[in-house]
Amino acid sequence: MTKRNYIMVWDECLSIIKDNIPEDGYKTWFAPIKAISLVGSTLTLQVPSHYVIEHIERHYCDLLRKVFTRVIGNDFHITYNVRIVGDAYMRTPEKGRETPLNRPVTLSAGGQKYNGSAYAVPGIQKVRINSHLNPNYDFENFVVGECNRLGCSAGMSIAENPGKSAFNPLFIYGGPGLGKTNLAQAIGIATKDRYPDKTVVYVNASTFIAQYMDTVGVNNKLTDFLRSYQSVDLLIIDDVHEFAEKKGSQNALFNIFNYLHQSQKQLILTSDKPPVELAGLDQRLLSRFKWGLSVELKMPDYETKLAILKAKCFREGIDIPKGILEYIAENVKGNIRELEGAIITLIAQATFVKKEITMELARELIEKIVQTPQEEITVSKIQQVVSDYFKISPEQISSKSRKREVVQARQIAMYLSRTMTSTSLSYIGSQIGGRDHATVLHSFNTVNDLIDTDRTFKRYITDLKRILSE
Ligand code: ADP
Ligand code: MG
């Protein structure tokens, strides 16, 4: 954005504000405010003091919300810079994004009511949080079939009445690429369409965890973090299996979950496994995940695949003969992401390479996609993956080092080689630092025992196996 843009944008806001409030109020509170930047939909305003922020947010909250929505758009975001003595600027607060005034009113970290009158700015707080909803992921584009029918209808009834249905939380689980993110987002979008004033927030578990980590050791930051999540009406947390072994983040989630659930706010969680199979998560969290409805997204059947392909072509404005779509639906056996990959490749060939979409072209492409042989899992591949995972070089793994973490990585590499390749113990030993077969067997047994007794260890193995099978 050029300099002129933010000035123009703010001028436009000012002129609407001016038309809507008494002149005195305008002169005192708004005239001294200047815009200093506009990045995306984030407008930064320079204000004379914190008091001014407090005042305008408290008294003109509704008006401001309407003005910003009209001039900047639904996803507007306002940050303030307060001018302080000495002509220096202080980011307010130093985090740059938040203002103390943007804290919600009656919310608290621990379940007690927070009586922060100075921060009573519910309106601004409501629109301030970025929804992170992707408009392409709405129900209109979501094809319903046997594989996702239950999730879809539960989702639609949530959007009718978020927080008030029996489906709280809605726990959506299933393998990768089966539409968990898409469905969760569609529910968010439908809710927002029906209740524009409700705050809907989508966050991926890893983002949530990173945000939580960011609060550690910084005064009040955790409270701010908890409060902002506690102030939403519909919270979607994607991929909650990522919380495994992340104790602090789990506590924060527990806290937010309780608060929202008690306040009859809606929660939607997604995961690659049902709650009972989630390893590394606290029992009290898992039991809460089971309070509402758990639905599985399954592999799509032929009819659903065909419908998804047709929908995709329709959206792209491309007409592909039915026989070709049927061929793709029949031959792509993987998840929906792979199905989409296939049709996108075909469409790309037609558009960019200007090839006509014929059955022959479809066959050629699909053969490549379907028959991509999985990269073979070898002892050296395993060593490489283990080395990347633990950040220990392959040389160290093969070395004579007795350091605990090196020994552990070495034993895991041997264990995985034994379980995931068909090579002999002595071959594995020869590849991993010239050990004999007895050493490999010993490592195998050690790891096997640890998997049963040590959850972290079990997690390592599950992660590594997943990475290797990808
Ligand atoms: P997951 O979160 O389960 O890994 P995604 O939600 O990311 O899967 O879905 C993978 C891709 O498949 C996305 O591009 C998504 O839009 C598409 N997709 C999934 N389910 C459907 C559906 N029912 N209809 C249309 N597209 C779908
Ligand atoms: Mg996903």
Coordinates of C-alpha atoms and ligand atoms in Angstrom, one line a residue:
M1 CA 0.0 0.0 0.0
T2 CA 1.2 3.5 -0.7
K3 CA 1.3 6.2 1.8
R4 CA -1.7 7.8 0.2
N5 CA -3.8 4.7 0.7
Y6 CA -3.8 4.7 4.5
I7 CA -4.4 8.4 4.6
M8 CA -7.3 8.1 2.2
V9 CA -8.7 5.2 4.1
W10 CA -8.6 7.0 7.4
D11 CA -10.0 10.1 5.9
E12 CA -12.9 8.1 4.7
C13 CA -13.4 6.7 8.1
L14 CA -13.2 10.1 9.7
S15 CA -15.8 11.6 7.3
I16 CA -18.3 8.9 8.2
I17 CA -17.5 9.3 11.9
K18 CA -18.0 13.0 11.6
D19 CA -21.4 12.6 10.1
N20 CA -22.5 10.4 12.9
I21 CA -21.4 12.0 16.2
P22 CA -21.6 15.5 17.7
E23 CA -19.0 17.9 16.5
D24 CA -17.4 18.3 20.0
G25 CA -16.9 14.7 20.4
Y26 CA -15.4 14.4 16.9
K27 CA -13.0 17.3 17.6
T28 CA -11.8 16.0 20.9
W29 CA -11.4 12.4 20.2
F30 CA -11.0 11.7 16.5
A31 CA -9.5 14.8 14.9
P32 CA -6.2 14.3 16.6
I33 CA -5.8 10.7 15.5
K34 CA -3.7 10.0 12.4
A35 CA -3.2 6.9 10.4
I36 CA 0.3 5.7 10.0
S37 CA 0.1 2.6 7.9
L38 CA -2.2 0.1 6.3
V39 CA -0.9 -3.4 5.7
G40 CA -3.4 -5.7 4.3
S41 CA -6.4 -5.0 6.3
T42 CA -4.5 -3.8 9.4
L43 CA -4.8 -0.1 9.9
T44 CA -2.4 1.4 12.4
L45 CA -3.5 4.6 14.1
Q46 CA -1.4 7.0 16.0
V47 CA -3.3 8.3 19.0
P48 CA -2.3 10.9 21.6
S49 CA -2.8 8.6 24.7
H50 CA -4.0 5.4 26.1
Y51 CA -6.9 7.3 27.5
V52 CA -8.1 8.2 24.0
I53 CA -8.1 4.6 23.0
E54 CA -10.0 3.6 26.0
H55 CA -12.5 6.4 25.5
I56 CA -13.2 5.8 21.8
E57 CA -13.4 2.1 22.2
R58 CA -15.7 2.3 25.1
H59 CA -18.0 5.0 23.7
Y60 CA -17.9 4.5 20.0
C61 CA -17.3 0.8 19.7
D62 CA -20.3 0.0 17.6
L63 CA -19.9 2.9 15.3
L64 CA -16.2 2.2 14.8
R65 CA -16.9 -1.4 14.0
K66 CA -19.4 -0.4 11.3
V67 CA -17.1 2.2 9.9
F68 CA -14.1 -0.1 9.7
T69 CA -16.1 -2.9 8.2
R70 CA -17.4 -0.6 5.6
V71 CA -14.2 1.1 4.7
I72 CA -11.6 -1.7 5.2
G73 CA -13.7 -4.8 5.1
N74 CA -14.9 -7.6 7.4
D75 CA -11.5 -8.7 8.4
F76 CA -10.2 -5.3 9.5
H77 CA -7.7 -5.1 12.3
I78 CA -6.8 -2.0 14.2
T79 CA -3.6 -1.4 16.0
Y80 CA -2.7 1.7 17.9
N81 CA 0.6 3.5 18.4
V82 CA 0.6 5.9 21.3
R83 CA 2.8 8.9 21.1
I84 CA 4.9 9.4 24.2
V85 CA 7.0 12.2 25.5
G86 CA 10.2 12.7 23.6
D87 CA 8.5 12.1 20.3
A88 CA 9.3 8.5 20.4
Y89 CA 6.7 6.0 19.5
M90 CA 5.7 3.2 21.7
R91 CA 4.1 0.2 20.2
T92 CA 1.0 -0.4 22.2
P93 CA 1.6 -2.7 23.6
E94 CA 5.1 -3.7 22.5
K95 CA 3.5 -6.8 20.9
G96 CA 2.2 -4.3 18.2
R97 CA -1.0 -6.1 17.5
E98 CA -3.0 -5.8 20.7
T99 CA -4.0 -2.9 22.7
P100 CA -4.8 -3.3 26.4
L101 CA -8.2 -2.1 25.6
N102 CA -8.8 -4.9 23.3
R103 CA -9.1 -7.3 26.2
P104 CA -12.5 -8.8 26.7
V105 CA -14.7 -7.7 29.6
T106 CA -16.1 -10.5 31.6
L107 CA -13.6 -13.2 30.7
S108 CA -11.0 -14.6 32.9
A109 CA -8.2 -17.0 32.8
G110 CA -9.2 -19.1 35.7
G111 CA -13.0 -19.2 35.4
Q112 CA -13.6 -16.2 37.8
K113 CA -15.3 -13.3 36.3
Y114 CA -12.9 -10.6 35.4
N115 CA -14.2 -7.2 36.3
G116 CA -11.9 -5.1 34.1
S117 CA -14.0 -2.1 33.5
A118 CA -11.1 -0.2 31.9
Y119 CA -11.0 -2.9 29.3
A120 CA -14.7 -3.1 28.6
V121 CA -14.6 -3.1 24.8
P122 CA -16.5 -6.1 23.7
G123 CA -17.3 -4.8 20.3
I124 CA -13.7 -4.2 19.2
Q125 CA -12.6 -7.4 20.8
K126 CA -15.1 -9.3 18.8
V127 CA -14.0 -8.2 15.5
R128 CA -10.3 -7.9 16.2
I129 CA -9.4 -11.6 16.1
N130 CA -8.7 -12.8 12.7
S131 CA -11.0 -15.7 11.8
H132 CA -8.6 -17.4 9.5
L133 CA -11.6 -18.8 7.5
N134 CA -11.0 -19.6 3.9
P135 CA -14.0 -18.7 1.9
N136 CA -13.3 -21.5 -0.6
Y137 CA -14.0 -24.0 2.1
D138 CA -17.7 -23.4 2.4
F139 CA -20.5 -25.9 2.3
E140 CA -21.4 -25.0 -1.2
N141 CA -18.2 -26.5 -2.4
F142 CA -18.3 -29.4 0.0
V143 CA -19.5 -32.5 -1.6
V144 CA -21.6 -34.7 0.7
G145 CA -21.4 -38.5 0.5
E146 CA -21.6 -41.5 2.7
C147 CA -18.1 -40.9 3.9
N148 CA -18.9 -37.5 5.5
R149 CA -22.7 -37.3 5.8
L150 CA -22.9 -37.5 9.6
G151 CA -20.2 -34.9 10.1
C152 CA -21.8 -32.7 7.5
S153 CA -25.3 -32.8 9.1
A154 CA -23.9 -32.3 12.6
G155 CA -21.9 -29.4 11.2
M156 CA -24.9 -27.8 9.7
S157 CA -27.0 -28.1 12.8
I158 CA -24.1 -26.5 14.7
A159 CA -24.1 -23.6 12.3
E160 CA -27.8 -23.1 13.0
N161 CA -27.3 -23.0 16.7
P162 CA -23.7 -22.9 17.8
G163 CA -23.0 -23.9 21.3
K164 CA -26.6 -24.9 22.0
S165 CA -26.7 -28.3 20.2
A166 CA -25.7 -31.5 21.8
F167 CA -22.6 -31.6 19.6
N168 CA -20.3 -29.7 21.8
P169 CA -17.5 -30.3 21.1
L170 CA -17.8 -31.7 17.6
F171 CA -14.8 -33.9 17.2
I172 CA -14.0 -34.7 13.6
Y173 CA -11.4 -37.4 12.9
G174 CA -10.0 -39.3 10.0
G175 CA -6.9 -39.9 7.9
P176 CA -5.1 -37.2 6.0
G177 CA -6.8 -35.5 3.0
L178 CA -10.3 -36.6 3.9
G179 CA -11.7 -33.2 4.4
K180 CA -11.4 -32.5 8.2
T181 CA -10.1 -29.0 7.7
N182 CA -12.5 -28.3 4.9
L183 CA -15.5 -29.4 6.9
A184 CA -14.5 -27.6 10.1
Q185 CA -14.0 -24.4 8.0
A186 CA -17.3 -24.9 6.3
I187 CA -19.1 -25.0 9.7
G188 CA -17.2 -21.8 10.7
I189 CA -18.2 -20.0 7.5
A190 CA -21.8 -21.1 7.7
T191 CA -22.0 -19.9 11.3
K192 CA -20.5 -16.6 10.4
D193 CA -22.9 -16.2 7.5
R194 CA -25.8 -16.9 9.8
Y195 CA -24.6 -14.9 12.8
P196 CA -22.3 -12.2 11.5
D197 CA -21.8 -10.8 15.0
K198 CA -20.4 -14.0 16.4
T199 CA -16.7 -14.4 16.6
V200 CA -15.5 -17.5 14.8
V201 CA -11.9 -18.4 15.0
Y202 CA -10.1 -21.2 13.2
V203 CA -6.6 -22.1 14.4
N204 CA -4.3 -25.0 13.7
A205 CA -3.0 -26.8 16.8
S206 CA 0.6 -26.0 15.8
T207 CA -0.2 -22.3 15.6
F208 CA -1.9 -22.4 18.9
I209 CA 1.1 -24.2 20.4
A210 CA 3.4 -21.6 19.0
Q211 CA 1.3 -18.8 20.3
Y212 CA 1.3 -20.4 23.7
M213 CA 5.1 -20.8 23.7
D214 CA 5.3 -17.2 22.9
T215 CA 3.6 -16.3 26.1
V216 CA 5.9 -18.3 28.3
G217 CA 7.9 -16.0 30.7
V218 CA 6.3 -12.8 29.5
N219 CA 4.2 -11.0 32.1
N220 CA 0.5 -11.1 31.5
K221 CA 0.9 -12.5 28.1
L222 CA -0.6 -15.9 29.0
T223 CA -3.6 -14.1 30.5
D224 CA -4.1 -12.1 27.3
F225 CA -3.7 -15.2 25.2
L226 CA -6.3 -17.1 27.3
R227 CA -8.7 -14.2 27.3
S228 CA -8.6 -13.7 23.6
Y229 CA -9.5 -17.4 23.0
Q230 CA -12.1 -17.3 25.7
S231 CA -13.8 -14.4 24.0
V232 CA -14.8 -16.3 20.9
D233 CA -18.2 -17.9 20.1
L234 CA -17.0 -20.7 17.9
L235 CA -13.5 -22.0 18.3
I236 CA -12.1 -24.5 15.7
I237 CA -8.9 -26.2 16.6
D238 CA -7.5 -28.2 13.7
D239 CA -5.2 -31.3 14.2
V240 CA -5.4 -31.6 18.0
H241 CA -3.1 -34.7 17.8
E242 CA -0.3 -32.1 17.6
F243 CA -0.8 -31.4 21.2
A244 CA 0.7 -34.7 22.2
E245 CA 3.3 -34.3 24.9
K246 CA 2.9 -30.5 24.9
K247 CA 1.9 -30.2 28.5
G248 CA 1.7 -26.4 28.8
S249 CA -0.3 -26.0 25.6
Q250 CA -2.7 -28.7 26.8
N251 CA -3.2 -26.8 30.0
A252 CA -4.0 -23.7 28.1
L253 CA -6.4 -25.6 25.9
F254 CA -8.0 -27.2 28.9
N255 CA -8.6 -23.9 30.4
I256 CA -10.1 -22.4 27.3
F257 CA -12.2 -25.5 26.6
N258 CA -13.7 -25.4 30.1
Y259 CA -14.4 -21.7 29.8
L260 CA -16.1 -21.9 26.4
H261 CA -18.0 -25.0 27.2
Q262 CA -19.4 -23.6 30.4
S263 CA -20.4 -20.4 28.6
Q264 CA -22.2 -22.5 25.9
K265 CA -19.8 -21.5 23.2
Q266 CA -19.1 -24.0 20.5
L267 CA -15.9 -26.0 20.0
I268 CA -14.9 -28.0 17.0
L269 CA -11.8 -30.1 17.1
T270 CA -10.2 -32.2 14.4
S271 CA -7.7 -35.0 14.7
D272 CA -6.1 -37.8 12.8
K273 CA -7.5 -40.3 15.4
P274 CA -10.5 -40.7 17.6
P275 CA -10.1 -39.5 21.2
V276 CA -9.5 -43.0 22.6
E277 CA -6.5 -43.5 20.3
L278 CA -4.8 -40.2 20.9
A279 CA -1.5 -40.8 22.6
G280 CA 0.3 -38.2 24.7
L281 CA -2.8 -36.2 25.6
D282 CA -4.0 -35.7 29.2
Q283 CA -6.9 -37.8 30.2
R284 CA -9.0 -34.9 31.5
L285 CA -8.7 -33.3 28.0
L286 CA -9.5 -36.5 26.2
S287 CA -12.5 -37.1 28.3
R288 CA -13.8 -33.6 27.4
F289 CA -13.2 -34.3 23.7
K290 CA -15.7 -37.1 24.1
W291 CA -18.4 -35.0 25.7
G292 CA -20.1 -34.1 22.4
L293 CA -20.1 -36.0 19.1
S294 CA -17.2 -37.7 17.5
V295 CA -17.5 -38.3 13.8
E296 CA -15.2 -40.0 11.4
L297 CA -14.5 -38.9 7.9
K298 CA -14.0 -42.0 5.8
M299 CA -12.5 -42.7 2.4
P300 CA -14.8 -41.5 -0.3
D301 CA -16.7 -44.1 -2.3
Y302 CA -16.9 -44.1 -6.1
E303 CA -20.1 -41.9 -6.3
T304 CA -18.7 -39.3 -4.0
K305 CA -15.4 -39.2 -5.8
L306 CA -17.2 -38.7 -9.1
A307 CA -19.3 -35.9 -7.5
I308 CA -16.2 -34.2 -6.2
L309 CA -14.5 -34.4 -9.6
K310 CA -17.6 -32.9 -11.3
A311 CA -17.8 -30.1 -8.7
K312 CA -14.2 -29.3 -9.2
C313 CA -14.6 -29.1 -13.0
F314 CA -17.6 -26.9 -12.6
R315 CA -15.7 -24.5 -10.4
E316 CA -12.8 -24.4 -12.8
G317 CA -15.2 -23.8 -15.7
I318 CA -13.9 -26.8 -17.5
D319 CA -15.9 -29.4 -19.3
I320 CA -14.3 -32.9 -19.1
P321 CA -16.2 -35.8 -20.7
K322 CA -18.0 -37.9 -18.1
G323 CA -16.2 -41.1 -19.1
I324 CA -12.9 -39.5 -18.2
L325 CA -14.1 -38.4 -14.8
E326 CA -15.4 -41.9 -14.2
Y327 CA -12.1 -43.3 -15.1
I328 CA -10.3 -41.1 -12.6
A329 CA -12.9 -41.8 -9.9
E330 CA -12.3 -45.5 -10.4
N331 CA -8.6 -45.4 -10.5
V332 CA -7.5 -42.9 -7.9
K333 CA -7.8 -45.0 -4.8
G334 CA -6.3 -42.5 -2.4
N335 CA -7.9 -39.7 -0.4
I336 CA -9.7 -36.6 -1.6
R337 CA -6.5 -34.6 -1.8
E338 CA -5.0 -37.1 -4.2
L339 CA -8.2 -37.0 -6.2
E340 CA -8.0 -33.3 -6.4
G341 CA -4.4 -33.5 -7.4
A342 CA -5.3 -35.8 -10.3
I343 CA -8.0 -33.6 -11.7
I344 CA -5.9 -30.4 -11.2
T345 CA -3.0 -32.0 -13.1
L346 CA -5.4 -32.8 -15.9
I347 CA -6.9 -29.4 -16.0
A348 CA -3.4 -27.8 -15.9
Q349 CA -2.4 -29.9 -18.9
A350 CA -5.5 -28.7 -20.8
T351 CA -5.1 -25.1 -19.9
F352 CA -1.3 -24.4 -19.9
V353 CA -0.1 -27.0 -22.3
K354 CA -3.2 -26.7 -24.4
K355 CA -3.6 -30.4 -24.8
E356 CA -7.0 -31.7 -25.4
I357 CA -8.3 -33.7 -22.6
T358 CA -8.7 -37.2 -24.0
M359 CA -9.0 -40.5 -22.4
E360 CA -5.5 -41.3 -23.5
L361 CA -4.1 -38.2 -21.7
A362 CA -6.1 -39.0 -18.6
R363 CA -4.7 -42.5 -18.6
E364 CA -1.2 -41.3 -19.0
L365 CA -1.4 -38.9 -16.1
I366 CA -3.3 -41.1 -13.8
E367 CA -0.9 -43.9 -14.4
K368 CA 1.9 -41.7 -13.2
I369 CA -0.1 -40.6 -10.2
V370 CA -1.4 -43.9 -9.2
Q371 CA 1.7 -46.0 -9.8
T372 CA 4.2 -43.7 -8.3
P373 CA 6.1 -46.4 -6.5
Q374 CA 6.6 -45.6 -2.9
E375 CA 10.2 -44.9 -2.2
E376 CA 11.7 -48.0 -0.8
I377 CA 12.5 -48.0 2.8
T378 CA 16.1 -48.9 3.3
V379 CA 18.4 -49.0 6.3
S380 CA 20.2 -45.9 5.1
K381 CA 16.9 -44.0 4.6
I382 CA 15.9 -44.9 8.1
Q383 CA 19.2 -43.6 9.4
Q384 CA 18.7 -40.4 7.6
V385 CA 15.2 -39.9 8.9
V386 CA 16.1 -40.7 12.5
S387 CA 19.1 -38.4 12.2
D388 CA 16.8 -35.5 10.9
Y389 CA 14.3 -36.2 13.6
F390 CA 16.6 -36.1 16.5
K391 CA 19.0 -33.7 14.9
I392 CA 21.9 -36.0 15.4
S393 CA 24.1 -36.6 12.3
P394 CA 24.2 -40.0 10.7
E395 CA 27.9 -40.2 11.4
Q396 CA 27.2 -39.8 15.1
I397 CA 24.6 -42.5 14.9
S398 CA 27.1 -44.9 13.4
S399 CA 29.9 -43.8 15.8
K400 CA 30.9 -45.4 19.0
S401 CA 29.5 -42.6 21.1
R402 CA 27.8 -43.7 24.4
K403 CA 26.0 -40.4 24.8
R404 CA 22.4 -41.2 25.9
E405 CA 20.6 -39.4 23.0
V406 CA 23.0 -40.9 20.4
V407 CA 22.5 -44.4 21.8
Q408 CA 18.8 -43.9 21.8
A409 CA 18.7 -42.7 18.2
R410 CA 21.0 -45.6 17.2
Q411 CA 18.7 -48.2 18.9
I412 CA 15.7 -46.7 17.3
A413 CA 17.3 -46.8 13.8
M414 CA 18.0 -50.5 14.4
Y415 CA 14.5 -51.2 15.7
L416 CA 12.9 -49.5 12.7
S417 CA 15.3 -51.3 10.3
R418 CA 14.2 -54.6 11.8
T419 CA 10.5 -53.8 11.6
M420 CA 10.3 -51.9 8.3
T421 CA 12.8 -53.6 6.1
S422 CA 13.2 -57.3 5.3
T423 CA 17.0 -57.2 5.8
S424 CA 18.9 -59.4 8.2
L425 CA 20.1 -58.4 11.7
S426 CA 23.7 -58.7 10.6
Y427 CA 23.1 -56.6 7.5
I428 CA 21.5 -53.9 9.7
G429 CA 24.4 -54.1 12.1
S430 CA 26.9 -53.7 9.3
Q431 CA 25.1 -50.6 8.0
I432 CA 24.8 -48.9 11.4
G433 CA 28.4 -48.5 12.6
G434 CA 29.6 -52.1 11.9
R435 CA 27.8 -53.7 14.9
D436 CA 27.1 -57.4 15.1
H437 CA 23.7 -59.1 15.0
A438 CA 23.4 -59.5 18.8
T439 CA 23.7 -55.7 19.3
V440 CA 20.9 -55.2 16.8
L441 CA 18.7 -57.7 18.5
H442 CA 19.5 -56.2 21.9
S443 CA 18.5 -52.7 20.6
F444 CA 15.4 -54.1 19.1
N445 CA 14.3 -55.7 22.4
T446 CA 15.2 -52.5 24.4
V447 CA 13.1 -50.3 22.1
N448 CA 10.3 -52.8 22.2
D449 CA 10.2 -52.7 26.0
L450 CA 10.3 -48.9 26.0
I451 CA 7.4 -48.6 23.6
D452 CA 5.2 -50.3 26.2
T453 CA 6.4 -48.3 29.1
D454 CA 7.4 -44.9 27.9
R455 CA 4.8 -42.7 26.1
T456 CA 7.3 -40.3 24.7
F457 CA 9.3 -43.1 23.3
K458 CA 6.2 -44.6 21.8
R459 CA 5.4 -41.2 20.2
Y460 CA 8.9 -41.1 18.6
I461 CA 8.3 -44.5 17.0
T462 CA 4.9 -43.6 15.8
D463 CA 6.2 -40.3 14.3
L464 CA 9.1 -41.9 12.6
K465 CA 7.1 -44.7 11.2
R466 CA 4.6 -42.1 9.8
I467 CA 7.4 -40.0 8.3
L468 CA 9.0 -43.1 6.7
S469 CA 5.7 -44.3 5.2
E470 CA 4.8 -41.0 3.7
Ligands
ADP1 P1 -7.7 -33.1 6.0 O1 -7.8 -31.8 6.8 O2 -8.6 -34.2 6.5 O3 -6.3 -33.5 5.8 P2 -8.6 -31.3 3.9 O4 -9.8 -30.7 4.5 O5 -7.4 -30.5 3.8 O6 -8.2 -32.7 4.5 O7 -9.0 -31.8 2.4 C1 -8.1 -32.1 1.4 C2 -8.6 -31.5 0.1 O8 -9.7 -32.2 -0.4 C3 -8.9 -30.1 0.2 O9 -8.5 -29.4 -0.9 C4 -10.4 -30.1 0.3 O10 -11.0 -28.9 -0.2 C5 -10.8 -31.3 -0.5 N1 -12.0 -31.9 0.0 C6 -12.1 -32.7 1.1 N2 -13.3 -33.1 1.3 C7 -14.1 -32.6 0.3 C8 -15.5 -32.7 0.0 N3 -16.3 -33.4 0.7 N4 -15.9 -32.0 -1.1 C9 -15.0 -31.3 -1.9 N5 -13.7 -31.2 -1.6 C10 -13.2 -31.8 -0.5
MG2 MG -6.3 -30.7 7.7

